[in-house]
mmCIF file of C-alpha atoms in Angstrom:
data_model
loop_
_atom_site.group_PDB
_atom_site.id
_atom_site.type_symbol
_atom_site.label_atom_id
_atom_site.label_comp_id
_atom_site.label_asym_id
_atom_site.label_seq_id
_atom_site.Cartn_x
_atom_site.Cartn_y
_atom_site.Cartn_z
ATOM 1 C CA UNK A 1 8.777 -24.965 -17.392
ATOM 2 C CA UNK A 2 6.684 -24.244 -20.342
ATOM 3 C CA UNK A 3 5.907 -21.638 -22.603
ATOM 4 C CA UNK A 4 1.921 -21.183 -22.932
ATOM 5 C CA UNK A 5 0.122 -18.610 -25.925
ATOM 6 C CA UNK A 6 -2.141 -16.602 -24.852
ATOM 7 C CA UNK A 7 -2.956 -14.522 -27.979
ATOM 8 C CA UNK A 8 -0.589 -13.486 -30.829
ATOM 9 C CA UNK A 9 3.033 -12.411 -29.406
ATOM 10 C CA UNK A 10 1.589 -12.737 -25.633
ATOM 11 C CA UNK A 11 2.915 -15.863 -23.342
ATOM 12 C CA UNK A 12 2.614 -17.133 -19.992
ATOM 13 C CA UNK A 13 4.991 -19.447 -17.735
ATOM 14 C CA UNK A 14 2.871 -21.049 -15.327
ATOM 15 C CA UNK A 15 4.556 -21.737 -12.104
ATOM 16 C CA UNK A 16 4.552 -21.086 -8.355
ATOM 17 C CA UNK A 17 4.608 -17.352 -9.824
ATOM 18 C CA UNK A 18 3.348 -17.397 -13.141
ATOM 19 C CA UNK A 19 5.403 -15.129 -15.606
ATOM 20 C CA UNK A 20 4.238 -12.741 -18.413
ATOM 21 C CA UNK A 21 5.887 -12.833 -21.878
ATOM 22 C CA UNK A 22 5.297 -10.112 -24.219
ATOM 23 C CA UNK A 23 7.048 -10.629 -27.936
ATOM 24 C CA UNK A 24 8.345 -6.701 -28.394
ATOM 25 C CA UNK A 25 10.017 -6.589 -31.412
ATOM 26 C CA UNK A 26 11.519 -9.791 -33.730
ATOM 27 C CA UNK A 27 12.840 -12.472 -30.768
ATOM 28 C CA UNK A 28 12.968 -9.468 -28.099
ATOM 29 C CA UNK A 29 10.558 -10.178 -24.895
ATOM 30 C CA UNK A 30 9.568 -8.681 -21.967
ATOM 31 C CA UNK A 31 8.983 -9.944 -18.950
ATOM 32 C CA UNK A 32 6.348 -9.567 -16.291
ATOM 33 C CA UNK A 33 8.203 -10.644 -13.274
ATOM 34 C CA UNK A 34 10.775 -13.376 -12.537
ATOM 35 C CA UNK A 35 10.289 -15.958 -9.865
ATOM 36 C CA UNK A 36 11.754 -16.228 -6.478
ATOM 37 C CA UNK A 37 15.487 -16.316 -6.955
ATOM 38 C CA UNK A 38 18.319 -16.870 -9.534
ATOM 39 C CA UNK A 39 17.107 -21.013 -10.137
ATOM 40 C CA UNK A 40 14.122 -19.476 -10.938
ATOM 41 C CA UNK A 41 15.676 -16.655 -13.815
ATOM 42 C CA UNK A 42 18.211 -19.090 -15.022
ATOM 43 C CA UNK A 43 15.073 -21.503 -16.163
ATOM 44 C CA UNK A 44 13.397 -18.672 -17.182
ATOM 45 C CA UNK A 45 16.452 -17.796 -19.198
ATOM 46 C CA UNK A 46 16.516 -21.235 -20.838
ATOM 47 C CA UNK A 47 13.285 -21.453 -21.558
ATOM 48 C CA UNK A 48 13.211 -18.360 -23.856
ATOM 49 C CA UNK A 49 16.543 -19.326 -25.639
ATOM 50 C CA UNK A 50 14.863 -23.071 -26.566
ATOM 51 C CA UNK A 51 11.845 -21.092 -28.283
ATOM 52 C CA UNK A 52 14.750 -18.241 -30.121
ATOM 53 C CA UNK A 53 13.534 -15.069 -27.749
ATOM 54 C CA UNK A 54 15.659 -12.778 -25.518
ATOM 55 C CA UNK A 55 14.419 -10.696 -23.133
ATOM 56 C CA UNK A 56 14.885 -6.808 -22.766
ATOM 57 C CA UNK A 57 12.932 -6.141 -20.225
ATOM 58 C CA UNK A 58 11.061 -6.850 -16.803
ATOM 59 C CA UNK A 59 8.396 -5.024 -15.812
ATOM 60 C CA UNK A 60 7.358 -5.869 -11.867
ATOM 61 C CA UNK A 61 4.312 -5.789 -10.691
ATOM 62 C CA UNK A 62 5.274 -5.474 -7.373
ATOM 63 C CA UNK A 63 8.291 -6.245 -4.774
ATOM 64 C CA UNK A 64 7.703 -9.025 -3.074
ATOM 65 C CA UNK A 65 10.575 -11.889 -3.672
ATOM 66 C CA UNK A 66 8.570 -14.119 -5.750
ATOM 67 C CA UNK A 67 8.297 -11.329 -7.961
ATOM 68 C CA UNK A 68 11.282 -10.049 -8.423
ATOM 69 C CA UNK A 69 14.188 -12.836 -7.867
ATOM 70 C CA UNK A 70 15.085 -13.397 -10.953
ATOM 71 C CA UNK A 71 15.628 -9.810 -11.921
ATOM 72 C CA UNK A 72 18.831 -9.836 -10.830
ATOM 73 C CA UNK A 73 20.634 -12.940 -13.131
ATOM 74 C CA UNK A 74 18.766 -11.745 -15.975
ATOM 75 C CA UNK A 75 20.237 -8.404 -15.647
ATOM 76 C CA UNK A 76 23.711 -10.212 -15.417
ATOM 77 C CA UNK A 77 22.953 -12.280 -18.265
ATOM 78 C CA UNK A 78 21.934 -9.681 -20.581
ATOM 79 C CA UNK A 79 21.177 -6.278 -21.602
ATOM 80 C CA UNK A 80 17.868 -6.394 -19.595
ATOM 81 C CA UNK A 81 16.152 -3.402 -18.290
ATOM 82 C CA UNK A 82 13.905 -3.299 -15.296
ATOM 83 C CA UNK A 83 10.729 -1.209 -14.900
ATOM 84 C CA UNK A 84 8.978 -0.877 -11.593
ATOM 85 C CA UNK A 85 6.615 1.140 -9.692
ATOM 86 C CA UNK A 86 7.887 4.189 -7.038
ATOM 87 C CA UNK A 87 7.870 1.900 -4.300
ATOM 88 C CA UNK A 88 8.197 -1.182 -6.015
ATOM 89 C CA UNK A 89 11.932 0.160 -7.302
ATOM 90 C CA UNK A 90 12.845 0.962 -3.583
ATOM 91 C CA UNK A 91 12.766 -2.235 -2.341
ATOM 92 C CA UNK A 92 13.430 -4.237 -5.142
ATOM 93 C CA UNK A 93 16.911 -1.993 -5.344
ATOM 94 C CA UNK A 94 17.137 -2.639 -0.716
ATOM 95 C CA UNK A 95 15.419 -5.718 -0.263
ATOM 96 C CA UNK A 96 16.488 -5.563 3.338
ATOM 97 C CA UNK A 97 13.173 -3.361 3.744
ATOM 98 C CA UNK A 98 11.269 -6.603 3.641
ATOM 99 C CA UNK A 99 12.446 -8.192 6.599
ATOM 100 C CA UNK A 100 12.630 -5.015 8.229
ATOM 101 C CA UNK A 101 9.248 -4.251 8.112
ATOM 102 C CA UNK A 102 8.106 -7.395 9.102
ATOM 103 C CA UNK A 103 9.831 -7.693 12.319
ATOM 104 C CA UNK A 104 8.246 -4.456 12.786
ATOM 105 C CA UNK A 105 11.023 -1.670 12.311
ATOM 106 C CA UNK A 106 13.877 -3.341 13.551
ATOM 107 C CA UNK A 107 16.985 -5.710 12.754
ATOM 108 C CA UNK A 108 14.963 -8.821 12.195
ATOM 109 C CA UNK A 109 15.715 -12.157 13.002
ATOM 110 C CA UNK A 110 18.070 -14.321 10.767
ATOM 111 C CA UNK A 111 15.475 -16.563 10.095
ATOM 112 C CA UNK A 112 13.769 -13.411 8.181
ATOM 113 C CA UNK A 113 16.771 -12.982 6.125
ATOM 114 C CA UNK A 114 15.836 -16.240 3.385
ATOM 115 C CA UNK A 115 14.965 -15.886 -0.520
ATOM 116 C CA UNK A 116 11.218 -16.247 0.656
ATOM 117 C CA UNK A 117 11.367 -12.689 2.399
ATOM 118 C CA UNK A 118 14.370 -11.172 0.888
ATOM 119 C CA UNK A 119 15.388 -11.144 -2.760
ATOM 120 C CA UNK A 120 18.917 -10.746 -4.054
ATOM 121 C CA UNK A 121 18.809 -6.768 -4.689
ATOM 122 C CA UNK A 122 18.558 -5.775 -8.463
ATOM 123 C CA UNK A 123 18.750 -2.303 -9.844
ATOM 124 C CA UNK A 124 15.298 -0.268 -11.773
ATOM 125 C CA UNK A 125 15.989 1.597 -14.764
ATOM 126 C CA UNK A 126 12.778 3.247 -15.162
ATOM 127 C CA UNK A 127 10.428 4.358 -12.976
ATOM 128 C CA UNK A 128 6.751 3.714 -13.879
ATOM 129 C CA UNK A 129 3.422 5.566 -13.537
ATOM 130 C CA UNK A 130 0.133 4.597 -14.187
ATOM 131 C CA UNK A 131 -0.616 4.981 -18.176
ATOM 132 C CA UNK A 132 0.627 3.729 -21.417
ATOM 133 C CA UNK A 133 4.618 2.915 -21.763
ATOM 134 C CA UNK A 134 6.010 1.446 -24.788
ATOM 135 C CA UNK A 135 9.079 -0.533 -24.746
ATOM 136 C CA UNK A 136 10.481 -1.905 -28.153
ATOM 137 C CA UNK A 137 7.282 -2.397 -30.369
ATOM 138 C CA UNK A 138 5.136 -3.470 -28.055
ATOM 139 C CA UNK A 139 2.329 -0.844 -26.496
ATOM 140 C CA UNK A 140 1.822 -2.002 -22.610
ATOM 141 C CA UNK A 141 -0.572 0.383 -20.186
ATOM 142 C CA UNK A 142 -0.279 0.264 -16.555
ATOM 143 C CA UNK A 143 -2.961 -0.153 -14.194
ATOM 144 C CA UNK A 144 -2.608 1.096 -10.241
ATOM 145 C CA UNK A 145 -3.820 -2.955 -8.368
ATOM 146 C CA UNK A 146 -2.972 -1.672 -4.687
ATOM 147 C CA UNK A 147 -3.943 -3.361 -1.607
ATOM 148 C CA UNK A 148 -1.832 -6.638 -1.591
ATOM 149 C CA UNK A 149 1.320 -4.189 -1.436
ATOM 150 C CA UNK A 150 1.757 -0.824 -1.773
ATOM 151 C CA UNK A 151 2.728 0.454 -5.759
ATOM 152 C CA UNK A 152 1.392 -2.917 -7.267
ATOM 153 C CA UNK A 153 0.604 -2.739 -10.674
ATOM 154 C CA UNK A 154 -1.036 -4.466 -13.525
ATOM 155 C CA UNK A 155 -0.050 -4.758 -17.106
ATOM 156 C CA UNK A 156 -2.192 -4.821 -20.093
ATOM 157 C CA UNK A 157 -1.021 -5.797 -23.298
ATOM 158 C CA UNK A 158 -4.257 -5.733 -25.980
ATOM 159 C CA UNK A 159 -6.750 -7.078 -24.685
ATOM 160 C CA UNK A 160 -5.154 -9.381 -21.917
ATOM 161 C CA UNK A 161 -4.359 -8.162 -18.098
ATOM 162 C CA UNK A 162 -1.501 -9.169 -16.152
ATOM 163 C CA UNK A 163 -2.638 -8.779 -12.422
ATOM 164 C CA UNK A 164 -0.056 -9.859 -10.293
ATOM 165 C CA UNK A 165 -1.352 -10.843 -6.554
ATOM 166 C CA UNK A 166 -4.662 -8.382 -6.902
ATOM 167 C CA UNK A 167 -6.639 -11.423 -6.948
ATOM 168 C CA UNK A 168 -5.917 -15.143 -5.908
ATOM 169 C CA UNK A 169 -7.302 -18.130 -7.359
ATOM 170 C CA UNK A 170 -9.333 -20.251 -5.297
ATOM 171 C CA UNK A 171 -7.499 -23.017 -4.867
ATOM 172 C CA UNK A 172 -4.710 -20.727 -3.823
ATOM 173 C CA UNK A 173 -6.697 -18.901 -1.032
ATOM 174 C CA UNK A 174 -7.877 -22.892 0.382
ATOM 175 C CA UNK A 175 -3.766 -23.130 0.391
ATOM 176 C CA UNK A 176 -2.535 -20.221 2.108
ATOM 177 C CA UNK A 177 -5.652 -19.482 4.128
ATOM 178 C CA UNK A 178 -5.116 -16.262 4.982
ATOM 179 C CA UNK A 179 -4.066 -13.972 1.795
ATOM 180 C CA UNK A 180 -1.581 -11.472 2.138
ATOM 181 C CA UNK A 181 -2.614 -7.883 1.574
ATOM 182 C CA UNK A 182 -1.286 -5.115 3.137
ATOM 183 C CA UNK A 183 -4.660 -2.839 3.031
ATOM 184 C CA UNK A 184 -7.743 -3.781 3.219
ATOM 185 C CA UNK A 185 -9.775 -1.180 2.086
ATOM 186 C CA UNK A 186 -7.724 -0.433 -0.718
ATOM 187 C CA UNK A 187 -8.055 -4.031 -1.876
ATOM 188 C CA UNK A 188 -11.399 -4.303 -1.656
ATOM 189 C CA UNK A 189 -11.229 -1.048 -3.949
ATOM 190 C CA UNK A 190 -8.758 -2.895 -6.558
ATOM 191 C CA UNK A 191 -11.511 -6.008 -6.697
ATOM 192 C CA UNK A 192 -14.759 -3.551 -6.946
ATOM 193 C CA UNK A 193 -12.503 -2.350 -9.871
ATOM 194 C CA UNK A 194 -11.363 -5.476 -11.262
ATOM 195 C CA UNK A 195 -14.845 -6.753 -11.207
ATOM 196 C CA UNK A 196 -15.853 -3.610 -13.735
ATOM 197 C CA UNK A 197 -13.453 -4.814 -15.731
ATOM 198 C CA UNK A 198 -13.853 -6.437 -19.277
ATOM 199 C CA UNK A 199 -10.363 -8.149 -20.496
ATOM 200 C CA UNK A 200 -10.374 -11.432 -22.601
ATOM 201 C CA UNK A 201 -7.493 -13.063 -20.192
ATOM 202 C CA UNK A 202 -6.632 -12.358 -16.444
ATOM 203 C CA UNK A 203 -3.452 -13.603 -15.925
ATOM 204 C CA UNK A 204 -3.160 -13.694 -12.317
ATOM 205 C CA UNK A 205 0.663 -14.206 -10.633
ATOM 206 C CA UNK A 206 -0.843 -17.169 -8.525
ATOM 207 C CA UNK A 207 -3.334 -19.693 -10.610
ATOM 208 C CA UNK A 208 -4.578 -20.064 -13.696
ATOM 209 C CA UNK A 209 -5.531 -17.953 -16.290
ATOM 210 C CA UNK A 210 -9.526 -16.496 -16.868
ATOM 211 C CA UNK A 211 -11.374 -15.223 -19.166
ATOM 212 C CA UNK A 212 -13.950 -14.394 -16.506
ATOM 213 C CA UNK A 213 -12.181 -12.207 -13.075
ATOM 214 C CA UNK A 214 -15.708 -12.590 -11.075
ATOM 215 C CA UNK A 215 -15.823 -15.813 -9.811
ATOM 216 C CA UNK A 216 -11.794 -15.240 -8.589
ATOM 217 C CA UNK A 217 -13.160 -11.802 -7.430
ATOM 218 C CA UNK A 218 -15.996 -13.336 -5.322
ATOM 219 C CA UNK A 219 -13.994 -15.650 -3.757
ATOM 220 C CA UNK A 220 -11.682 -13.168 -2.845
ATOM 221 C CA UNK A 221 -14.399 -11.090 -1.048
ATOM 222 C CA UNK A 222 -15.306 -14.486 0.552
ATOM 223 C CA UNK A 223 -12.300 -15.162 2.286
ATOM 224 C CA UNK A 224 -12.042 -11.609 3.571
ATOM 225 C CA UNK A 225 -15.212 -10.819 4.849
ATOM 226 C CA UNK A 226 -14.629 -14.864 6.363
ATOM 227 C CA UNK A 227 -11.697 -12.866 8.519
ATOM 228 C CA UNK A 228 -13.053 -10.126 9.423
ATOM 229 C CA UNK A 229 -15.841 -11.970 10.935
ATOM 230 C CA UNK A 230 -13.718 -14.074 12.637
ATOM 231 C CA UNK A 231 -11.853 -11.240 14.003
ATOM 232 C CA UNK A 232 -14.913 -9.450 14.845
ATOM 233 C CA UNK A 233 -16.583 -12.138 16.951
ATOM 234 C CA UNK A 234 -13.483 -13.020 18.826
ATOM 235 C CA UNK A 235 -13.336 -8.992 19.784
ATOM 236 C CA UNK A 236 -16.217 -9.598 21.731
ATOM 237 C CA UNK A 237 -13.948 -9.935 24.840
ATOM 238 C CA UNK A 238 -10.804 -7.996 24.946
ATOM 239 C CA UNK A 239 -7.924 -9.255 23.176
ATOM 240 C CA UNK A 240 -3.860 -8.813 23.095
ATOM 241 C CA UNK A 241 -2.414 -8.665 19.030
ATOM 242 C CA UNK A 242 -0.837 -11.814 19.452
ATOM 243 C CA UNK A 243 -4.288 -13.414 21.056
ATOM 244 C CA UNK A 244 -5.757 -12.744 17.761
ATOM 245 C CA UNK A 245 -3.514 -14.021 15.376
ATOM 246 C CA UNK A 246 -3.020 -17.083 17.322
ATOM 247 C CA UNK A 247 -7.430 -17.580 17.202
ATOM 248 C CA UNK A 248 -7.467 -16.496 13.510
ATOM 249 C CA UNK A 249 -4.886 -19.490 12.520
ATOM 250 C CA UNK A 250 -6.534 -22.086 14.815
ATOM 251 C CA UNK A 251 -10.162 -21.314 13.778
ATOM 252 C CA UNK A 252 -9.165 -21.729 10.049
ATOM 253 C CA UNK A 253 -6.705 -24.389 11.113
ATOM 254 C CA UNK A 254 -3.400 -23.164 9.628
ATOM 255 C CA UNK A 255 -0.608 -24.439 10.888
ATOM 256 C CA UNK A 256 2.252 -22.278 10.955
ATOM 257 C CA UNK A 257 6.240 -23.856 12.061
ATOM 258 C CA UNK A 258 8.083 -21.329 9.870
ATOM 259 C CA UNK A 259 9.641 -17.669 11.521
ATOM 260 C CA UNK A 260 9.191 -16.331 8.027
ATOM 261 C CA UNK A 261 5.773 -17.566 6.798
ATOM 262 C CA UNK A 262 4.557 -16.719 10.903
ATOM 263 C CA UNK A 263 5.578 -12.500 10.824
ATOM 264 C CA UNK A 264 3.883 -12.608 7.595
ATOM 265 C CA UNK A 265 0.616 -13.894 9.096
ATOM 266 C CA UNK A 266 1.493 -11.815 11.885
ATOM 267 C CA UNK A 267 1.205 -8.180 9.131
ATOM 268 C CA UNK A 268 -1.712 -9.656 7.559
ATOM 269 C CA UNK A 269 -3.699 -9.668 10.540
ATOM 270 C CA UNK A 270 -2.495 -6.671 12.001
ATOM 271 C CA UNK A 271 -4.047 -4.984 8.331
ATOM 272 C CA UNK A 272 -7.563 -6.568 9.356
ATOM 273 C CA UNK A 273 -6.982 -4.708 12.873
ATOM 274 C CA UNK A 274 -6.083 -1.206 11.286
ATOM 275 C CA UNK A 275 -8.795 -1.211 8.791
ATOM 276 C CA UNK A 276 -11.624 -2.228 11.441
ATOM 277 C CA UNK A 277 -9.958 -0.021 14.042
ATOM 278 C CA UNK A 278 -10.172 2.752 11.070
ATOM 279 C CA UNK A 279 -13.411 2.025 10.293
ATOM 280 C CA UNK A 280 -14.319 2.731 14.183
ATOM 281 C CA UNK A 281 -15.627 -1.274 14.864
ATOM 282 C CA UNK A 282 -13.130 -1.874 16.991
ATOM 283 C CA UNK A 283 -11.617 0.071 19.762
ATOM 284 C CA UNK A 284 -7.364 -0.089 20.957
ATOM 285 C CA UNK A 285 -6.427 0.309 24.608
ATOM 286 C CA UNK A 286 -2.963 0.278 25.866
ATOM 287 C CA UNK A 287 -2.080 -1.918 28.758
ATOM 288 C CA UNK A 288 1.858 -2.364 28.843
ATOM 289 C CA UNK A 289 0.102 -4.032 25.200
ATOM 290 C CA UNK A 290 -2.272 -3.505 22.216
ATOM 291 C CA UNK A 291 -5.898 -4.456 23.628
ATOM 292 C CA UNK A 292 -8.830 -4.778 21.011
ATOM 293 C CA UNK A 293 -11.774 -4.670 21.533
ATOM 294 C CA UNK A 294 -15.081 -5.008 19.344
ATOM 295 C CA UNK A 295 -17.509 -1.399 19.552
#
């Protein structure tokens, strides 16, 4: 782990989730999010004490695990406040909601109950809304980023903008293949506004940092509009849920082994299927099962 300046009194740790450190007052730091678990806030932790800082706060920009992990320890470790979105504070404070969801509504499988899908629960002290919010010295505003989860936020401090998972680098989306977000209309919305946009870093959770957001945004559109044409020329012929996500993985050839990394697939496509059902492309029959269908 390393500490890397981004401007005067503004850091970054680069990681699998890179973290935000704001300077706030003397040695006092906040934090914009905290890894996957307690390994990763205990490095975190010692990390800041080598370079004579102390954090006092976490702001999250969302609640998925990777985000919010390490929110816990540091909390135990200190007198460390956390700040989080509406909906972001509801599941970061019952986790179980991640799992839950997932295995659509119901007691999911154990194999859904891991630090990649559930975090160790951590109490929010303040409740944010969009606009400016000052903690210590330092002046931060927060900016509504929905689409990859509900209540996701980004944090500007100055003139750089911490976006969370808003927008993936591109080496990121050749990784994962198919990049999680939860809406798609709304996060096509969040990268038409990104794109308008004129910061002098983007600090996205997953990649490296840019002084330029297009060429992430683009790519981002790319991949996208890549799946929803998949989707939509498979939906020639009628299909069953399942059907699709199984043609979607092999015609970008993802392999998938893992329960947990599989029902997360499994919501991403079903978000492609609501927003072209929504957008009245595709039709839905019932037949003892979900059949799609393209218009």
């Amino acid at each position: 782990m390393e500490l890397k300046r981004l401007t005067e009194g503004v850091y970054y740790i680069p990681g699998r989730t890179n973290v935000g450190v704001i300077q706030c007052g003397g040695g006092d730091v906040i934090l914009v999010d905290t890894g996957i678990d307690s390994g990763s806030g205990k490095r975190i932790l010692r990390l800041l004490e080598k370079h004579g800082l102390k954090p006092v706060a976490i702001v999250n920009t969302h609640f998925h695990t990777d985000h919010c992990g390490g929110n816990r320890i540091l909390r135990e470790k200190g007198d460390v406040k956390v700040y989080a979105s509406g909906i972001a504070a509801t599941v970061i404070k019952y986790p179980f909601i991640n799992p839950f969801s997932l295995f659509s509504g119901v007691y999911p499988v154990k194999d859904l109950m891991n630090k990649f899908v559930m975090a160790q629960p951590s109490d929010v002290d303040v409740e944010i809304e969009p606009g400016e919010l000052k903690i210590g010295d330092a002046m931060l505003e927060i900016v509504p980023l929905p689409g990859h989860a509900p209540g996701q936020v980004g944090i500007v401090v100055g003139d750089i903008l911490f976006c969370g998972d808003a927008v993936f680098a591109p080496e990121v989306i050749e990784r994962v293949g198919i990049p999680f977000n939860v809406d798609i209309k709304t996060e096509k919305e969040t990268l038409k506004f990104l794109k308008n946009t004129r910061f002098s870093f983007y600090v996205p959770s997953h990649g490296e940092p840019v002084e330029d957001i297009g060429f992430y945004v683009s790519e981002n559109f790319k991949q996208i509009d890549k799946i929803e044409k998949i989707i939509l020329n498979f939906l020639e012929k009628e299909a069953s849920s399942e059907e699709v996500v199984y043609y979607v993985l092999s015609k970008i050839g993802l392999k998938v082994k893992a329960a947990h990394h599989y029902f997360l697939i499994h919501a991403g496509i079903l978000a492609y299927l609501s927003y072209l059902y929504n957008k009245d492309l595709i039709s839905l029959k019932i037949d003892s099962r979900p059949l799609w269908k393209r218009k």
